[in-house]
Amino acid sequence: PGEAAYPIRDLGELGQRARDVLAANDLGTMVTAAPNLYPHMWSWDAAFVAAGLSTMSVARALQELDYLLAAQWNSGMIPHIVFSDVPGYFPDVERWGTRGASPEGVQSSGICQPPVHATLLRRIVERATAAGGEDGRLAEEFARRTLPRWIDWHAWLRNTRGGDGSGLLTIYHGWESGMDNSPRFDGPYSRVRPGEMEPFVRTDTLKVTDHSQRPSDEEYSRYLWLVQQMADVGFDDARLPKVMAFQVKDVFMSAIFAAANEDLAVLAEQFGHSEEAPQLRQWSQEFRQGVDATVDQGTGLARDRDVLTGEWIGLPTIAGFAPLISTGSQPLLDRQLGIFEGPDWTGDPRLAFPLPASTSTTYEGLKPRQYWRGPVWPVMNWFLAHCLRRRGDEERYRQLREASLAQLMEGHFGEYYEPFTGEPLGSMDQSWTAAVALEWLA
Ligand code: 9WN
């Protein structure tokens, strides 16, 4: 943990320190995902960061989203990394091999991340229009101008990743899920056999020196092999299904997409694109149903599916709660909330704070310090609470808020936290952690 950090005394100080973290990570053009480990813009991080920024400056928040949109590919895909000029992250744009595939002048990766953008844009617009004046005007102008771009993004996801009628989006890399090494992907990754590839040197393990907090070298060789497979076909969407060794229907991303389509439809109706709203609502419905249909009646959790083997992946990870984001079924919601608050999740009495870990704390494969294999991620706490609040569940929002604020008072704005001790892990001063702190306080 960074030396400068110290326990925070009160919520006023928490807000000030969170603002300081975002200001320190701001390159002017973009707020990097983290100061040291991640010196670039990440797609879903940027959406959360924009929401956090909007509590200070709506103009700065919209600028962040504009910067992300400027990297959108001609296909409509929003890339998962927009590179700054800061060196030190691997794989860099050269290793990605996206030059030629990405639009002229854009330095990006060649995969996507979960589409939380419309949901957070709606949040920003609501905040700005409630404030009125210049903020309201800026948000309205931004929405009118950029809606066609967000709709293109959703159309790309629906058509190239979810056009098979399953109501589920396919990912070709664990990085696309945003939950890179979650046990969800162990089965599919076990079948990825890296072939001949250029040697590589990781930089993440130079920065997070306790290597047990990061994915293993074996995992990284598979990650890089998949990058090479994509680069070999020039990131051609039509060829990926034929060549990729990793193809998973990602239930959590699909739930995010269902909710985001609803949010985009609301914005489209409000800001001059109402003719697109029925299509967006139809996609919302399609993916809501797709997610609900994955639920294992035995465990009550939603499941991913390995496209290449047809196998369901029903491990007890946070992705199992995808219906909390998207479902329209009250019985399913009630059942999921019961599990969420039960002894395998936030009701585990051993927890430092009653917050959902990235895998169930009673799962035999739990690794409480390792990335998406056990730690608690502050950004997930806020996102799930936000989804519950949108359903009118103020009480659960309040409980998650209280626990999350208590967790953050230790002062490091960790990327993730050890569930039983509350120790901050991974990167410190992580931007989206600071951003959700500001959201909790807003
Ligand atoms: C790979 C930036 C990103 C997050 C992801 C998180 C982690 C990257 C990495 O950091 O992934 O995309 O290098 O480990 O898993 O969710 O967007 O914060």
CSV table of N, CA and C in Angstrom, one decimal, residues 345-424:
chain,number,residue,atom,x,y,z
A,345,TRP,N,-22.6,-15.7,1.0
A,345,TRP,CA,-22.2,-14.4,0.4
A,345,TRP,C,-22.2,-13.3,1.5
A,346,THR,N,-23.0,-12.3,1.4
A,346,THR,CA,-22.8,-11.1,2.3
A,346,THR,C,-23.2,-11.5,3.8
A,347,GLY,N,-23.8,-12.6,3.9
A,347,GLY,CA,-24.2,-13.0,5.3
A,347,GLY,C,-23.1,-13.9,6.0
A,348,ASP,N,-22.0,-14.1,5.3
A,348,ASP,CA,-20.9,-14.9,5.9
A,348,ASP,C,-20.4,-14.1,7.1
A,349,PRO,N,-20.5,-14.6,8.4
A,349,PRO,CA,-20.2,-13.9,9.6
A,349,PRO,C,-18.7,-13.6,9.6
A,350,ARG,N,-17.9,-14.3,8.8
A,350,ARG,CA,-16.4,-14.0,8.9
A,350,ARG,C,-16.0,-12.8,8.1
A,351,LEU,N,-16.9,-12.2,7.3
A,351,LEU,CA,-16.5,-11.1,6.5
A,351,LEU,C,-16.1,-9.8,7.3
A,352,ALA,N,-15.2,-9.1,6.8
A,352,ALA,CA,-14.8,-7.8,7.5
A,352,ALA,C,-16.0,-6.8,7.3
A,353,PHE,N,-16.6,-6.9,6.1
A,353,PHE,CA,-17.8,-6.0,5.9
A,353,PHE,C,-18.8,-6.9,5.0
A,354,PRO,N,-20.1,-6.7,5.3
A,354,PRO,CA,-21.1,-7.5,4.6
A,354,PRO,C,-21.2,-7.0,3.1
A,355,LEU,N,-20.2,-7.4,2.3
A,355,LEU,CA,-20.2,-7.1,0.9
A,355,LEU,C,-19.9,-8.3,0.0
A,356,PRO,N,-20.4,-8.3,-1.2
A,356,PRO,CA,-20.2,-9.5,-2.0
A,356,PRO,C,-18.8,-9.7,-2.5
A,357,ALA,N,-18.2,-10.9,-2.3
A,357,ALA,CA,-16.8,-11.2,-2.8
A,357,ALA,C,-17.0,-11.6,-4.2
A,358,SER,N,-15.8,-11.6,-4.9
A,358,SER,CA,-15.9,-12.0,-6.4
A,358,SER,C,-16.2,-13.5,-6.6
A,359,THR,N,-15.8,-14.3,-5.6
A,359,THR,CA,-16.4,-15.7,-5.6
A,359,THR,C,-16.9,-15.9,-4.2
A,360,SER,N,-17.8,-16.8,-4.1
A,360,SER,CA,-18.4,-17.1,-2.8
A,360,SER,C,-17.3,-17.4,-1.7
A,361,THR,N,-17.5,-16.9,-0.5
A,361,THR,CA,-16.4,-17.1,0.5
A,361,THR,C,-16.5,-18.6,1.0
A,362,THR,N,-17.5,-19.3,0.6
A,362,THR,CA,-17.5,-20.7,1.1
A,362,THR,C,-17.1,-21.7,-0.1
A,363,TYR,N,-16.7,-21.1,-1.2
A,363,TYR,CA,-16.3,-21.9,-2.4
A,363,TYR,C,-14.9,-22.5,-2.1
A,364,GLU,N,-14.7,-23.8,-2.4
A,364,GLU,CA,-13.5,-24.5,-2.1
A,364,GLU,C,-12.3,-23.9,-2.9
A,365,GLY,N,-12.6,-23.3,-4.1
A,365,GLY,CA,-11.5,-22.7,-4.9
A,365,GLY,C,-11.2,-21.2,-4.5
A,366,LEU,N,-11.9,-20.7,-3.4
A,366,LEU,CA,-11.7,-19.3,-3.1
A,366,LEU,C,-10.2,-19.0,-2.8
A,367,LYS,N,-9.8,-17.9,-3.4
A,367,LYS,CA,-8.4,-17.3,-3.2
A,367,LYS,C,-8.6,-15.9,-2.7
A,368,PRO,N,-8.7,-15.7,-1.4
A,368,PRO,CA,-9.1,-14.4,-0.9
A,368,PRO,C,-8.3,-13.2,-1.3
A,369,ARG,N,-7.0,-13.5,-1.8
A,369,ARG,CA,-6.2,-12.3,-2.1
A,369,ARG,C,-6.0,-12.2,-3.6
A,370,GLN,N,-6.5,-13.1,-4.4
A,370,GLN,CA,-6.2,-13.2,-5.8
A,370,GLN,C,-7.2,-12.6,-6.7
A,371,TYR,N,-7.2,-11.3,-7.0
A,371,TYR,CA,-7.8,-10.7,-8.1
A,371,TYR,C,-9.3,-11.1,-8.2
A,372,TRP,N,-9.8,-11.7,-9.3
A,372,TRP,CA,-11.2,-12.0,-9.4
A,372,TRP,C,-11.5,-13.4,-8.8
A,373,ARG,N,-10.6,-14.0,-8.0
A,373,ARG,CA,-10.8,-15.3,-7.4
A,373,ARG,C,-11.3,-15.2,-6.0
A,374,GLY,N,-11.7,-14.1,-5.5
A,374,GLY,CA,-12.1,-14.0,-4.1
A,374,GLY,C,-12.2,-12.6,-3.5
A,375,PRO,N,-11.3,-11.7,-3.8
A,375,PRO,CA,-11.4,-10.3,-3.2
A,375,PRO,C,-12.8,-9.6,-3.5
A,376,VAL,N,-13.0,-8.6,-2.7
A,376,VAL,CA,-14.2,-7.8,-2.9
A,376,VAL,C,-13.8,-6.6,-3.7
A,377,TRP,N,-14.6,-6.3,-4.7
A,377,TRP,CA,-14.3,-5.1,-5.6
A,377,TRP,C,-15.3,-4.0,-5.4
A,378,PRO,N,-14.8,-2.9,-4.9
A,378,PRO,CA,-15.7,-1.7,-4.5
A,378,PRO,C,-16.6,-1.3,-5.7
A,379,VAL,N,-16.0,-1.4,-6.9
A,379,VAL,CA,-16.9,-0.9,-8.0
A,379,VAL,C,-18.1,-1.8,-8.2
A,380,MET,N,-17.9,-3.1,-8.0
A,380,MET,CA,-19.0,-4.0,-8.1
A,380,MET,C,-20.1,-3.8,-7.0
A,381,ASN,N,-19.6,-3.5,-5.8
A,381,ASN,CA,-20.6,-3.2,-4.7
A,381,ASN,C,-21.5,-2.0,-5.1
A,382,TRP,N,-20.9,-1.0,-5.6
A,382,TRP,CA,-21.7,0.2,-6.0
A,382,TRP,C,-22.6,-0.2,-7.2
A,383,PHE,N,-22.1,-0.8,-8.1
A,383,PHE,CA,-22.9,-1.1,-9.3
A,383,PHE,C,-24.1,-2.0,-9.0
A,384,LEU,N,-23.9,-3.0,-8.2
A,384,LEU,CA,-25.1,-3.9,-7.8
A,384,LEU,C,-26.1,-3.1,-7.0
A,385,ALA,N,-25.6,-2.3,-6.1
A,385,ALA,CA,-26.4,-1.4,-5.2
A,385,ALA,C,-27.2,-0.5,-6.1
A,386,HIS,N,-26.6,0.1,-7.1
A,386,HIS,CA,-27.2,1.1,-8.0
A,386,HIS,C,-28.4,0.4,-8.7
A,387,CYS,N,-28.1,-0.9,-9.2
A,387,CYS,CA,-29.2,-1.6,-9.9
A,387,CYS,C,-30.4,-1.9,-8.9
A,388,LEU,N,-30.1,-2.2,-7.7
A,388,LEU,CA,-31.1,-2.5,-6.7
A,388,LEU,C,-31.9,-1.2,-6.4
A,389,ARG,N,-31.2,-0.1,-6.3
A,389,ARG,CA,-31.9,1.1,-6.0
A,389,ARG,C,-32.8,1.5,-7.2
A,390,ARG,N,-32.4,1.2,-8.4
A,390,ARG,CA,-33.2,1.6,-9.5
A,390,ARG,C,-34.5,0.8,-9.5
A,391,ARG,N,-34.5,-0.3,-8.8
A,391,ARG,CA,-35.8,-1.1,-8.6
A,391,ARG,C,-36.6,-0.5,-7.5
A,392,GLY,N,-36.1,0.5,-6.8
A,392,GLY,CA,-36.8,1.1,-5.7
A,392,GLY,C,-36.3,0.5,-4.3
A,393,ASP,N,-35.3,-0.3,-4.3
A,393,ASP,CA,-34.9,-1.0,-3.1
A,393,ASP,C,-33.9,-0.1,-2.3
A,394,GLU,N,-34.4,1.0,-1.7
A,394,GLU,CA,-33.6,2.0,-1.0
A,394,GLU,C,-32.9,1.3,0.2
A,395,GLU,N,-33.6,0.4,0.8
A,395,GLU,CA,-33.1,-0.2,2.0
A,395,GLU,C,-31.8,-1.0,1.8
A,396,ARG,N,-31.8,-1.8,0.7
A,396,ARG,CA,-30.5,-2.5,0.4
A,396,ARG,C,-29.4,-1.6,-0.1
A,397,TYR,N,-29.8,-0.6,-0.8
A,397,TYR,CA,-28.8,0.4,-1.2
A,397,TYR,C,-28.2,1.0,0.0
A,398,ARG,N,-29.0,1.4,1.0
A,398,ARG,CA,-28.5,2.0,2.2
A,398,ARG,C,-27.5,1.0,2.9
A,399,GLN,N,-27.9,-0.2,3.0
A,399,GLN,CA,-27.0,-1.2,3.7
A,399,GLN,C,-25.7,-1.4,3.0
A,400,LEU,N,-25.7,-1.5,1.7
A,400,LEU,CA,-24.5,-1.7,0.9
A,400,LEU,C,-23.6,-0.4,1.0
A,401,ARG,N,-24.3,0.7,1.0
A,401,ARG,CA,-23.6,2.0,1.1
A,401,ARG,C,-22.8,2.1,2.4
A,402,GLU,N,-23.5,1.7,3.5
A,402,GLU,CA,-22.9,1.8,4.8
A,402,GLU,C,-21.7,0.9,4.9
A,403,ALA,N,-21.8,-0.3,4.4
A,403,ALA,CA,-20.7,-1.3,4.4
A,403,ALA,C,-19.6,-0.8,3.5
A,404,SER,N,-19.9,-0.3,2.4
A,404,SER,CA,-18.9,0.1,1.4
A,404,SER,C,-18.1,1.3,1.9
A,405,LEU,N,-18.8,2.3,2.5
A,405,LEU,CA,-18.1,3.4,3.1
A,405,LEU,C,-17.2,3.0,4.2
A,406,ALA,N,-17.7,2.1,5.0
A,406,ALA,CA,-16.8,1.6,6.1
A,406,ALA,C,-15.6,0.9,5.6
A,407,GLN,N,-15.7,0.2,4.5
A,407,GLN,CA,-14.6,-0.5,3.9
A,407,GLN,C,-13.6,0.5,3.3
A,408,LEU,N,-14.1,1.6,2.8
A,408,LEU,CA,-13.2,2.6,2.1
A,408,LEU,C,-12.5,3.5,3.1
A,409,MET,N,-12.9,3.6,4.3
A,409,MET,CA,-12.3,4.5,5.3
A,409,MET,C,-10.9,4.2,5.6
A,410,GLU,N,-10.4,3.0,5.2
A,410,GLU,CA,-9.0,2.7,5.5
A,410,GLU,C,-8.1,3.6,4.6
A,411,GLY,N,-8.6,4.1,3.5
A,411,GLY,CA,-7.9,5.2,2.9
A,411,GLY,C,-7.0,5.0,1.7
A,412,HIS,N,-6.9,3.7,1.2
A,412,HIS,CA,-6.0,3.5,0.0
A,412,HIS,C,-6.7,3.4,-1.3
A,413,PHE,N,-8.0,3.4,-1.3
A,413,PHE,CA,-8.8,3.3,-2.6
A,413,PHE,C,-8.3,2.1,-3.4
A,414,GLY,N,-8.2,1.0,-2.7
A,414,GLY,CA,-7.7,-0.2,-3.4
A,414,GLY,C,-8.5,-0.7,-4.6
A,415,GLU,N,-7.8,-1.4,-5.4
A,415,GLU,CA,-8.5,-2.0,-6.6
A,415,GLU,C,-9.5,-3.1,-6.1
A,416,TYR,N,-9.0,-3.9,-5.1
A,416,TYR,CA,-9.9,-4.9,-4.5
A,416,TYR,C,-9.4,-5.1,-3.1
A,417,TYR,N,-10.2,-5.8,-2.3
A,417,TYR,CA,-10.0,-6.0,-0.8
A,417,TYR,C,-10.1,-7.4,-0.4
A,418,GLU,N,-9.2,-7.8,0.5
A,418,GLU,CA,-9.3,-9.1,1.1
A,418,GLU,C,-10.7,-9.2,1.9
A,419,PRO,N,-11.5,-10.2,1.6
A,419,PRO,CA,-12.8,-10.2,2.2
A,419,PRO,C,-12.9,-10.3,3.7
A,420,PHE,N,-11.9,-11.0,4.3
A,420,PHE,CA,-12.0,-11.3,5.8
A,420,PHE,C,-11.3,-10.2,6.6
A,421,THR,N,-10.3,-9.6,6.1
A,421,THR,CA,-9.5,-8.7,6.8
A,421,THR,C,-9.7,-7.2,6.4
A,422,GLY,N,-10.2,-7.0,5.2
A,422,GLY,CA,-10.4,-5.7,4.7
A,422,GLY,C,-9.1,-5.0,4.2
A,423,GLU,N,-8.1,-5.9,4.0
A,423,GLU,CA,-6.8,-5.3,3.5
A,423,GLU,C,-6.9,-4.9,2.0
A,424,PRO,N,-6.5,-3.7,1.7
A,424,PRO,CA,-6.5,-3.3,0.3
A,424,PRO,C,-5.5,-4.0,-0.5
